PDB file of N, CA and C in Angstrom:
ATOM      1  N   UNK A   9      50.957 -38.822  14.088  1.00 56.00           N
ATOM      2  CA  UNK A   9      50.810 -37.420  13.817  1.00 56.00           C
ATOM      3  C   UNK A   9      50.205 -36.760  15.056  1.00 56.00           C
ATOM      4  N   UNK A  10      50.762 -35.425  15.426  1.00 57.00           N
ATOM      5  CA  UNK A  10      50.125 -35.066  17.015  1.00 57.00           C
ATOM      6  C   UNK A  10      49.051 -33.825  16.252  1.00 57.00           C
ATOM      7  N   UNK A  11      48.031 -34.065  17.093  1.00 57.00           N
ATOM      8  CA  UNK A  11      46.570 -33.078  16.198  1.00 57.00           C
ATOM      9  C   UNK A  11      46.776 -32.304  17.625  1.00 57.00           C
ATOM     10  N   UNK A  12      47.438 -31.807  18.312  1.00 59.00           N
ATOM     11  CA  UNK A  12      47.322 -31.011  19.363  1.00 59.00           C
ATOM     12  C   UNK A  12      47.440 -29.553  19.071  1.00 59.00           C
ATOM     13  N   UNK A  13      46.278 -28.840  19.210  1.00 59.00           N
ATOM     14  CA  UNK A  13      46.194 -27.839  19.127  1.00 59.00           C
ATOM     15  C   UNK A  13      46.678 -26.396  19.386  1.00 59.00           C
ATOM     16  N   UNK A  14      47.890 -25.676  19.157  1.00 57.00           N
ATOM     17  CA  UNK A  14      48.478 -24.571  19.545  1.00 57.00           C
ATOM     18  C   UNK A  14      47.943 -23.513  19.212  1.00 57.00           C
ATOM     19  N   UNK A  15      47.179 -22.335  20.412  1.00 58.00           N
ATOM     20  CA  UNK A  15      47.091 -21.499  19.803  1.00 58.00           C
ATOM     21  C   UNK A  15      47.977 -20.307  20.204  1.00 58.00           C
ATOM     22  N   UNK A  16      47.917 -19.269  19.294  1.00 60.00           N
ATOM     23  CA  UNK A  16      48.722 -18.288  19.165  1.00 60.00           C
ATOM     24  C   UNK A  16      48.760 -17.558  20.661  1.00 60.00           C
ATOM     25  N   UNK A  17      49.399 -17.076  21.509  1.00 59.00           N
ATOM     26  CA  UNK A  17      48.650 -15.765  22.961  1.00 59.00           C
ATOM     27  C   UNK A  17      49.811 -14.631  22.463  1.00 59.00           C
ATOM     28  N   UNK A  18      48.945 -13.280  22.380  1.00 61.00           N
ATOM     29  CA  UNK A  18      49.902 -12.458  22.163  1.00 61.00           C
ATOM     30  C   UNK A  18      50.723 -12.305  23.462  1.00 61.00           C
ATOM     31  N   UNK A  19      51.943 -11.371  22.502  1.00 63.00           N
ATOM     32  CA  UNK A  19      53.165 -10.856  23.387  1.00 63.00           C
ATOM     33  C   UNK A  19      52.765 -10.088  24.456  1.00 63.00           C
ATOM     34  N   UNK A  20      52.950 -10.442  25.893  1.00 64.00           N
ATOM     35  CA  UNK A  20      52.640  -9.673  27.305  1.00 64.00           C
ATOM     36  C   UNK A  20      51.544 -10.277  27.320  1.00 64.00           C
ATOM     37  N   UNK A  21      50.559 -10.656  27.221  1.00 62.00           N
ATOM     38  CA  UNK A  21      49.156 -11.766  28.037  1.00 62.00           C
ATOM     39  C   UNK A  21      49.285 -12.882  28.590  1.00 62.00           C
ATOM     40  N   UNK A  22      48.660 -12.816  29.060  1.00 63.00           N
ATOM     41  CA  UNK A  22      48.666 -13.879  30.429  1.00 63.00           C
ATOM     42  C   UNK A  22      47.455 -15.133  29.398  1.00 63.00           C
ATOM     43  N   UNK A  23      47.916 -16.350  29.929  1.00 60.00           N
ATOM     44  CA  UNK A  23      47.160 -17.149  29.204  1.00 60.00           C
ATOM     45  C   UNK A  23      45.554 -17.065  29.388  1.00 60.00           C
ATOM     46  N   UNK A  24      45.003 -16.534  30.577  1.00 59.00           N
ATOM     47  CA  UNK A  24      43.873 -16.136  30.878  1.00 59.00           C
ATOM     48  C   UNK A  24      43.507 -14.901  30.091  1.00 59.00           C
ATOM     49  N   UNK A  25      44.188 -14.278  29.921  1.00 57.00           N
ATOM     50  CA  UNK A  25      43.214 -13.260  28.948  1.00 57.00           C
ATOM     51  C   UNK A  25      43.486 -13.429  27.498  1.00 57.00           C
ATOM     52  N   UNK A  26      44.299 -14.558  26.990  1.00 54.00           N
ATOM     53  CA  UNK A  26      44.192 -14.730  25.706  1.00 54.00           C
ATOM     54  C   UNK A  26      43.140 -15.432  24.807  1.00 54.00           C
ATOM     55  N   UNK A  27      42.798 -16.515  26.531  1.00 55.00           N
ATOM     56  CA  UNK A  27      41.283 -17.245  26.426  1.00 55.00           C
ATOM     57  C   UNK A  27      40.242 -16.050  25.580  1.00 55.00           C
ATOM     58  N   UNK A  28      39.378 -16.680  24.349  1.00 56.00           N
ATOM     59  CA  UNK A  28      38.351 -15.535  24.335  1.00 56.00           C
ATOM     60  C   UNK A  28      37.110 -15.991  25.323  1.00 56.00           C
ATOM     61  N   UNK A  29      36.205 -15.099  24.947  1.00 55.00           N
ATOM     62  CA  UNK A  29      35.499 -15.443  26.678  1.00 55.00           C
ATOM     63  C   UNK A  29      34.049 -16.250  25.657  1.00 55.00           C
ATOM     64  N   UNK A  30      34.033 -16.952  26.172  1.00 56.00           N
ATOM     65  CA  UNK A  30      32.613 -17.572  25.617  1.00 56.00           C
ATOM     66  C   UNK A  30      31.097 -16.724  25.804  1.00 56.00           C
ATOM     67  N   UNK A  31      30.858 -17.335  24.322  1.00 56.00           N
ATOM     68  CA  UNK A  31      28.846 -15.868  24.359  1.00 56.00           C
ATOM     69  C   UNK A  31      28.604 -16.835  25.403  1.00 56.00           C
ATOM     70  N   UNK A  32      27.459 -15.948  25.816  1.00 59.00           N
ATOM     71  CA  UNK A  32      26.594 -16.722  26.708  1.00 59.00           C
ATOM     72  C   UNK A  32      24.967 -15.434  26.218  1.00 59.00           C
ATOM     73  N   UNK A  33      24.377 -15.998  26.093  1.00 58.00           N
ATOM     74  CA  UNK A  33      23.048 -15.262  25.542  1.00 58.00           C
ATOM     75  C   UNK A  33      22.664 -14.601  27.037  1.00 58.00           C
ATOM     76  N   UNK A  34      21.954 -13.254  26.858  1.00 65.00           N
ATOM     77  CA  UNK A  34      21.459 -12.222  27.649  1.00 65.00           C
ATOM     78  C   UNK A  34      19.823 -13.210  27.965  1.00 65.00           C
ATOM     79  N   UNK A  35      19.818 -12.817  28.903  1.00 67.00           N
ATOM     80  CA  UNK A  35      18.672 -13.219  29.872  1.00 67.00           C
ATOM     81  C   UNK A  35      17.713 -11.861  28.915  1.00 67.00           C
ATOM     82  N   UNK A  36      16.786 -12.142  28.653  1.00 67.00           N
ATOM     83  CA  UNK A  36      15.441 -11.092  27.923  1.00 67.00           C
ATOM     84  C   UNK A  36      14.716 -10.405  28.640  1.00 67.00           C
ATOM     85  N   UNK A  37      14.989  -9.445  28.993  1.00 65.00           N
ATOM     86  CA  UNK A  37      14.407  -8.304  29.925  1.00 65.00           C
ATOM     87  C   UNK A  37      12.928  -7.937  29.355  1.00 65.00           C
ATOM     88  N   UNK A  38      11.991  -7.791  30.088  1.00 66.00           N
ATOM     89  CA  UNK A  38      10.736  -7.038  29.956  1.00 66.00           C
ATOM     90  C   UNK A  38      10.753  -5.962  29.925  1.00 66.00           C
ATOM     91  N   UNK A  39      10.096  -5.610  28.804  1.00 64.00           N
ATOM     92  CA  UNK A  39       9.977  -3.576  28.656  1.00 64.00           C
ATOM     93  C   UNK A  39       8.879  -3.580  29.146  1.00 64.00           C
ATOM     94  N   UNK A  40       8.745  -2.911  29.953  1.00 66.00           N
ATOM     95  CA  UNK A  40       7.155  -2.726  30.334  1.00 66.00           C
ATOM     96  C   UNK A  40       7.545  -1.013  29.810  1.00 66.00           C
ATOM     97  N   UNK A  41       5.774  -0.623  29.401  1.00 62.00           N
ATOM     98  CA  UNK A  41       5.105   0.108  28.931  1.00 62.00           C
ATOM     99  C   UNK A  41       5.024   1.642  29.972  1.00 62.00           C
ATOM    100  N   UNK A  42       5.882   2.990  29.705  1.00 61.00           N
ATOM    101  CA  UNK A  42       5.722   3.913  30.358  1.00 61.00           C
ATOM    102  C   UNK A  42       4.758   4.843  29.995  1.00 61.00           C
ATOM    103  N   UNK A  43       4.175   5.753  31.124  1.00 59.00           N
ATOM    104  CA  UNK A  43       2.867   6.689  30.482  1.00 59.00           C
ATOM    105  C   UNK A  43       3.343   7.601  29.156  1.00 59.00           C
ATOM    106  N   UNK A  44       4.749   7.428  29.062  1.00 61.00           N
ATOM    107  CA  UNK A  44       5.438   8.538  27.760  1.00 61.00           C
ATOM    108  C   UNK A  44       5.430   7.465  26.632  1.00 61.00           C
ATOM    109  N   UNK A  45       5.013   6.330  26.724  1.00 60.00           N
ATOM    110  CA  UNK A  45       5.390   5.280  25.573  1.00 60.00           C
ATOM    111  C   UNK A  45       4.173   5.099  24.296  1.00 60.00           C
ATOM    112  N   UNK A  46       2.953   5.857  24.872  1.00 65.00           N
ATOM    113  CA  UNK A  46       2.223   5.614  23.741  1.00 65.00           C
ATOM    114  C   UNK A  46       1.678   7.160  23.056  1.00 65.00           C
ATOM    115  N   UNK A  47       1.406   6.769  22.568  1.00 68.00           N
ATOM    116  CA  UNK A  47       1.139   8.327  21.122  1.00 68.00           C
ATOM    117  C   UNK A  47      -0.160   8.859  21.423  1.00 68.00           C
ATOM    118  N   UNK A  48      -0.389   9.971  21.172  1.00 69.00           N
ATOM    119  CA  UNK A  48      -1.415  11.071  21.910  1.00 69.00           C
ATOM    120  C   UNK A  48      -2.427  10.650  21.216  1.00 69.00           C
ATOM    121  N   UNK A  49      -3.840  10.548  21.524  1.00 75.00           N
ATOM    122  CA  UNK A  49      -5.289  10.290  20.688  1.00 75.00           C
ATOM    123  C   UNK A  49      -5.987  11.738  20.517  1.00 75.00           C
ATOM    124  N   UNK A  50      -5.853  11.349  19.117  1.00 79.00           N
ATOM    125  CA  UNK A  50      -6.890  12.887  18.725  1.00 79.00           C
ATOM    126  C   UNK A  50      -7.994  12.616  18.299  1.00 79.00           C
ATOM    127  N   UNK A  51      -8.938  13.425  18.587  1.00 81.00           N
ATOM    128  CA  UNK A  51     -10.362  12.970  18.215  1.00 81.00           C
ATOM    129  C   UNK A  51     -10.717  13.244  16.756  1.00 81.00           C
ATOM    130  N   UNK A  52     -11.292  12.492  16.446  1.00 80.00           N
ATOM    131  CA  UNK A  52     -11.654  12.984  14.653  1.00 80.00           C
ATOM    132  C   UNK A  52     -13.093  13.755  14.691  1.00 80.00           C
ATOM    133  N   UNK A  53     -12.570  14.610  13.702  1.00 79.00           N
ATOM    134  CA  UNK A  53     -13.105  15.868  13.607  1.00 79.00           C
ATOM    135  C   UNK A  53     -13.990  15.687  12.094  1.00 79.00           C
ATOM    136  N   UNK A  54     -15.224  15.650  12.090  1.00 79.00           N
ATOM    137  CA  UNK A  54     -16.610  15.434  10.928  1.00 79.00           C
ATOM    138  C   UNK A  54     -16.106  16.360   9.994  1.00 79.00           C
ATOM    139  N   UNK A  55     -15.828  16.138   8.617  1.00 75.00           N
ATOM    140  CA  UNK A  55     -15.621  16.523   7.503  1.00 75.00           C
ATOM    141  C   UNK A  55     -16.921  17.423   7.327  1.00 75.00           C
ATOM    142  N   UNK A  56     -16.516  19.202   7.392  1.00 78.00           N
ATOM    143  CA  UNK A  56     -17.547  20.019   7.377  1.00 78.00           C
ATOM    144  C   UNK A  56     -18.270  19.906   5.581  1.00 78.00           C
ATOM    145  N   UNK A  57     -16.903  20.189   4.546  1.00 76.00           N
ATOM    146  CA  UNK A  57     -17.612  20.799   3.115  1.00 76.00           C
ATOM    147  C   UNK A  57     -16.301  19.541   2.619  1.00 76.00           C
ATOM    148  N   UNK A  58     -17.295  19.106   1.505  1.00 73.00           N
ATOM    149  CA  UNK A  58     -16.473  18.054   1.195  1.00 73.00           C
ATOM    150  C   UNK A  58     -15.671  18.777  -0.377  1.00 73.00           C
ATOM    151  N   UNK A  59     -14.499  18.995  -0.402  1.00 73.00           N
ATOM    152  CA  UNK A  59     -14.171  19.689  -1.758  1.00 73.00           C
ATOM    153  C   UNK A  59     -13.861  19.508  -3.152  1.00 73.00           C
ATOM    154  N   UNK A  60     -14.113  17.712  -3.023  1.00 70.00           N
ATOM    155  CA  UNK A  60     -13.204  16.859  -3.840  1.00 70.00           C
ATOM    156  C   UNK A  60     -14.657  17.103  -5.082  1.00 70.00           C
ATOM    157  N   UNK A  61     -14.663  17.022  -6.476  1.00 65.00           N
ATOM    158  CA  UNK A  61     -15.140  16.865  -7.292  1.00 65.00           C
ATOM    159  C   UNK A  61     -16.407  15.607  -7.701  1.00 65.00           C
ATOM    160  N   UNK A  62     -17.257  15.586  -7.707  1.00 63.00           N
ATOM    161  CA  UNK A  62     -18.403  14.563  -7.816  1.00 63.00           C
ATOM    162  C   UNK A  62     -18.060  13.751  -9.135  1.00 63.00           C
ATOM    163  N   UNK A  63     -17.609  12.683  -8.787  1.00 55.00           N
ATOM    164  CA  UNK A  63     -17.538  12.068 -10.356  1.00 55.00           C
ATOM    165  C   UNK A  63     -18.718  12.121 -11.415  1.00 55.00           C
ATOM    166  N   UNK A  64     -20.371  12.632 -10.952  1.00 57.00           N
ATOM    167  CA  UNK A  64     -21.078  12.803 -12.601  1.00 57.00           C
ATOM    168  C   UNK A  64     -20.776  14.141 -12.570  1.00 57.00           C
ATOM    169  N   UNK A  65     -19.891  15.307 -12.074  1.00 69.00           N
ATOM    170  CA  UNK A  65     -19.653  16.926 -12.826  1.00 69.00           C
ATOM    171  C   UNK A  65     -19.036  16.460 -13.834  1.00 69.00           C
ATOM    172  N   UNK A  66     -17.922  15.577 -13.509  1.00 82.00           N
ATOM    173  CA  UNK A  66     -16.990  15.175 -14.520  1.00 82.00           C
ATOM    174  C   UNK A  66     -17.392  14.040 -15.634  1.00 82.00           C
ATOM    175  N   UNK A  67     -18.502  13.852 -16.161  1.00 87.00           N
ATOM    176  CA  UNK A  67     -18.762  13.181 -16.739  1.00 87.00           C
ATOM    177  C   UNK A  67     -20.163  13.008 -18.006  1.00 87.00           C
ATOM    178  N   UNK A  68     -20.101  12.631 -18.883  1.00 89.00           N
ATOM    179  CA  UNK A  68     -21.013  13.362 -19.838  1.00 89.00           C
ATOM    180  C   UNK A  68     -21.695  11.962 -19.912  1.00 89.00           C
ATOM    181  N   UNK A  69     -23.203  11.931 -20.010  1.00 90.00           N
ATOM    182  CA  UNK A  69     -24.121  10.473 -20.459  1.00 90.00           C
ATOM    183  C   UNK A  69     -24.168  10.566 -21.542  1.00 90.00           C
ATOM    184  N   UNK A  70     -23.837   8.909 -22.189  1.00 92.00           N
ATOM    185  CA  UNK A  70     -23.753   9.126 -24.007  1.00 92.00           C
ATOM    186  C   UNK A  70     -24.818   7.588 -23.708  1.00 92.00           C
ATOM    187  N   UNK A  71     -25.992   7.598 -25.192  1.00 92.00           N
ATOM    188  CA  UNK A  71     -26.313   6.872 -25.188  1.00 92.00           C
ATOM    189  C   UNK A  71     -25.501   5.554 -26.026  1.00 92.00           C
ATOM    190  N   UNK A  72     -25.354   4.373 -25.805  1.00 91.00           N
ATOM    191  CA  UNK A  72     -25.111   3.290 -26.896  1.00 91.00           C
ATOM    192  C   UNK A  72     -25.677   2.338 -26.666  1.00 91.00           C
ATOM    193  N   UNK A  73     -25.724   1.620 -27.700  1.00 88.00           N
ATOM    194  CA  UNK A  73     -26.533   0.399 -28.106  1.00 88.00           C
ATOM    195  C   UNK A  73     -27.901   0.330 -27.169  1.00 88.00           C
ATOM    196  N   UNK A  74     -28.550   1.614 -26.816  1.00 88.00           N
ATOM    197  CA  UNK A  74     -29.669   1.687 -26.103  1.00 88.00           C
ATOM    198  C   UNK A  74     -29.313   1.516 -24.576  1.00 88.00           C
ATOM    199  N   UNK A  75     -28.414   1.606 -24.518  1.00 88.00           N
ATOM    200  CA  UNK A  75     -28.066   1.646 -22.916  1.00 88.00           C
ATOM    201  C   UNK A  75     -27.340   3.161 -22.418  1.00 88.00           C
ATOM    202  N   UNK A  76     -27.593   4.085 -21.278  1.00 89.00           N
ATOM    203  CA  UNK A  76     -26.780   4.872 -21.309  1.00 89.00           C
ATOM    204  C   UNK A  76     -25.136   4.448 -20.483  1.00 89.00           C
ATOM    205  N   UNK A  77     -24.102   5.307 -20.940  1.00 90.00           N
ATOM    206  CA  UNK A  77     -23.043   4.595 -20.469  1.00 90.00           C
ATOM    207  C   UNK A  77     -22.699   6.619 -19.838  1.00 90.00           C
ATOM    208  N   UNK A  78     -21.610   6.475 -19.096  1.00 89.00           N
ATOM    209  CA  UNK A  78     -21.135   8.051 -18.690  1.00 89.00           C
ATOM    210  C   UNK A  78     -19.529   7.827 -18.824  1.00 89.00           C
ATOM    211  N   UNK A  79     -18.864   8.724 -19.765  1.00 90.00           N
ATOM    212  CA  UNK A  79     -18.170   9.144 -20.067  1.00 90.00           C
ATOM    213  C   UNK A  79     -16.991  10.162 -19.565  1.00 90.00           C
ATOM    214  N   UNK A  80     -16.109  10.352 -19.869  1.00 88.00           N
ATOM    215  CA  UNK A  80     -15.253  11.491 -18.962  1.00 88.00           C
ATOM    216  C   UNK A  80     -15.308  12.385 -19.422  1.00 88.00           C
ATOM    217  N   UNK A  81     -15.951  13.361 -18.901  1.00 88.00           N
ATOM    218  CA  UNK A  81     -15.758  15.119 -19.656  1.00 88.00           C
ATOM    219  C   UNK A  81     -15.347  15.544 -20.442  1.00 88.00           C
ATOM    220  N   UNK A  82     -13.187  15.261 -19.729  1.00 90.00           N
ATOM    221  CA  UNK A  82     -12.435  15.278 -19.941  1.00 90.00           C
ATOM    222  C   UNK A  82     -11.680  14.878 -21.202  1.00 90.00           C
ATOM    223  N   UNK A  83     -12.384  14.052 -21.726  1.00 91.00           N
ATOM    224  CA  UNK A  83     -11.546  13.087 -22.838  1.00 91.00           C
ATOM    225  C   UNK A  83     -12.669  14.126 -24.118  1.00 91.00           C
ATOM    226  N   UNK A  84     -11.736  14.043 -25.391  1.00 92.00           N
ATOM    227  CA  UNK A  84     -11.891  15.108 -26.293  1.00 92.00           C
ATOM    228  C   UNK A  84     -12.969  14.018 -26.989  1.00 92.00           C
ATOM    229  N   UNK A  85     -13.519  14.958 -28.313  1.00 93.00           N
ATOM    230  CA  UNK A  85     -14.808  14.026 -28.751  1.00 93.00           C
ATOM    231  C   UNK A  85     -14.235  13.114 -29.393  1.00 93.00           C
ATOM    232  N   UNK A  86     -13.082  13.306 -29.831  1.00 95.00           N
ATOM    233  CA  UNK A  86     -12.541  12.000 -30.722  1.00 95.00           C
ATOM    234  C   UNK A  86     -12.087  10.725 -29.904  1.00 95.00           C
ATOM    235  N   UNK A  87     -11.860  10.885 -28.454  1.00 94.00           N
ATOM    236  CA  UNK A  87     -11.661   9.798 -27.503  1.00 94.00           C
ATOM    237  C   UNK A  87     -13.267   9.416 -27.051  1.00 94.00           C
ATOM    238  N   UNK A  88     -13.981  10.421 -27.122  1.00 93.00           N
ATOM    239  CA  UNK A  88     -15.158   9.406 -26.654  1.00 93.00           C
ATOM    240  C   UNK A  88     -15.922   8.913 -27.576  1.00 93.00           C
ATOM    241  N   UNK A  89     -15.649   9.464 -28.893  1.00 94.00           N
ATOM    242  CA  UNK A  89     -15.998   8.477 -30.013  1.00 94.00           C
ATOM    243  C   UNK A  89     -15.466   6.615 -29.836  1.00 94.00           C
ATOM    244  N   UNK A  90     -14.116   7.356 -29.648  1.00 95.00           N
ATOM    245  CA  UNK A  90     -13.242   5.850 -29.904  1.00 95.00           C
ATOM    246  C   UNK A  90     -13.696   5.017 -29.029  1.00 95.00           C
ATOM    247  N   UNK A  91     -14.204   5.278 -27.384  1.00 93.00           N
ATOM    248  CA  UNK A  91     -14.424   4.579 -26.356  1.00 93.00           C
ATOM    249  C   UNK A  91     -15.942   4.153 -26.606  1.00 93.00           C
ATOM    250  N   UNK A  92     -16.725   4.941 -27.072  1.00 93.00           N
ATOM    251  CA  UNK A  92     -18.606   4.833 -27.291  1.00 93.00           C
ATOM    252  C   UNK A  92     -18.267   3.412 -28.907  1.00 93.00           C
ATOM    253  N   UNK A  93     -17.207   3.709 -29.664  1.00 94.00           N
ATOM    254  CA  UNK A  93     -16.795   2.648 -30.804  1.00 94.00           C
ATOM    255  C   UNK A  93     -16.614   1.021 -30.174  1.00 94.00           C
ATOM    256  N   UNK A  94     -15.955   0.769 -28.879  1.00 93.00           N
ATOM    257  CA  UNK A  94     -15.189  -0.375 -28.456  1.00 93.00           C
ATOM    258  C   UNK A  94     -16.424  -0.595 -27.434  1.00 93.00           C
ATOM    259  N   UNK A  95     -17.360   0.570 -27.028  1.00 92.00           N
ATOM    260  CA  UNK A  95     -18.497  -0.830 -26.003  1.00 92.00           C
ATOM    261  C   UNK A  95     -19.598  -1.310 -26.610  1.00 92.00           C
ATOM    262  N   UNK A  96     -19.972  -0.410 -27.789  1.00 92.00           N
ATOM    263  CA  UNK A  96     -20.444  -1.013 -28.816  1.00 92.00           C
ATOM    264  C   UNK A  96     -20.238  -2.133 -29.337  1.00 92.00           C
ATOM    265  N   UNK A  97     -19.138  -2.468 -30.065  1.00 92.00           N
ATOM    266  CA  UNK A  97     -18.540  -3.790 -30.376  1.00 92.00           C
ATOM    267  C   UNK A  97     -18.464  -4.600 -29.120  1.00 92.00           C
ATOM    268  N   UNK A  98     -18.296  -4.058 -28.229  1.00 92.00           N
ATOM    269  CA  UNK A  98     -18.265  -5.367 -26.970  1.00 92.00           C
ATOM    270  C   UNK A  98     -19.221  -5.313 -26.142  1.00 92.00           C
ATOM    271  N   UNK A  99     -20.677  -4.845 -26.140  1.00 89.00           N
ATOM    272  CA  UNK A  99     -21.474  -4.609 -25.750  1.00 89.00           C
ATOM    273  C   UNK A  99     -22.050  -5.846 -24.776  1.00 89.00           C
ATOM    274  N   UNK A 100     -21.886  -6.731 -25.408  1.00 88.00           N
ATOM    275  CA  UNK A 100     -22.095  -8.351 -25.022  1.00 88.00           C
ATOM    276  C   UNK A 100     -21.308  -8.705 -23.410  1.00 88.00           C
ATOM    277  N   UNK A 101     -20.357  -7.881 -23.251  1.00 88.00           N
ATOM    278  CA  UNK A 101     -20.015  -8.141 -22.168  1.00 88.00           C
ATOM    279  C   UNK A 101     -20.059  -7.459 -20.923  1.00 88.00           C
ATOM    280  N   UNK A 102     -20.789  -6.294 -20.961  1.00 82.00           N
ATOM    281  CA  UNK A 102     -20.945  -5.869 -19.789  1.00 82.00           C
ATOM    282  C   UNK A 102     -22.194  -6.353 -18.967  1.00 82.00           C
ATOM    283  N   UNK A 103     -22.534  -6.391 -17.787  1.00 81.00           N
ATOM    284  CA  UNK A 103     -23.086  -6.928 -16.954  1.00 81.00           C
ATOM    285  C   UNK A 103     -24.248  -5.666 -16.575  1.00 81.00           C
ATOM    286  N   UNK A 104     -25.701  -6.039 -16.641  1.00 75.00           N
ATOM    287  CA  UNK A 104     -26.378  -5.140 -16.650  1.00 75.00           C
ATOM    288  C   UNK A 104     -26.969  -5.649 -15.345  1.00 75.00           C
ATOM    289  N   UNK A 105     -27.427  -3.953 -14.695  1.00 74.00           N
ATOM    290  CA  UNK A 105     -29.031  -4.466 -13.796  1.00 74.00           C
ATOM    291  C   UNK A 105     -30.063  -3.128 -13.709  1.00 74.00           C
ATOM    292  N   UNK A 106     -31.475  -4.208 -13.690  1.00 69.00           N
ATOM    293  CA  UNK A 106     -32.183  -3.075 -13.496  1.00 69.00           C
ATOM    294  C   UNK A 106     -32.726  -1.972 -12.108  1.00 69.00           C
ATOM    295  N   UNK A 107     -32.458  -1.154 -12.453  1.00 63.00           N
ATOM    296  CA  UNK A 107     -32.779  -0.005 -11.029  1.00 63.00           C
ATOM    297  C   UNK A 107     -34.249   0.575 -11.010  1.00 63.00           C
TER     298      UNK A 107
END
């Protein structure tokens, strides 16, 4: 059996340009670093009035189980019932210290 290989060359090419051309990997050029290549430094500027909300405005002290706990304002009395209900019952697990 002949395993000799035929390949196709199109119509009008010369057997040299039907050859495909073998990769050959690019040599890895160095970028070096131009004065336009890095990003402008701005100086930081001290936060004059801070506007954001103090988390105790927003928050109401409820006493339970003799401990005070703080609450969200926000949440209606029937949610901070329900929440002042569940640390009660789980009272056992929060982690105390004294100040």
């Amino acid at each position: 059996m002949d395993t000799t290989r035929i390949e196709a060359t199109p119509a009008g090419a010369t057997p040299d340009e039907a050859t495909p051309a073998r990769a050959t990997p690019e040599v890895d050029t160095l970028m070096e670093e131009g004065s336009n290549d890095t990003a402008p430094v701005e100086e930081a500027v001290p936060i004059q009035f801070d506007s954001r909300d103090k988390p105790a405005t927003n928050a109401v002290e409820r006493e339970i189980g003799g401990k005070t706990f703080k609450l969200g304002r926000l949440l209606s009395q029937e949610e901070q019932e329900g929440v002042a209900e569940v640390i009660s019952r789980h009272l056992d697990a929060f982690a105390w210290s004294v100040m």
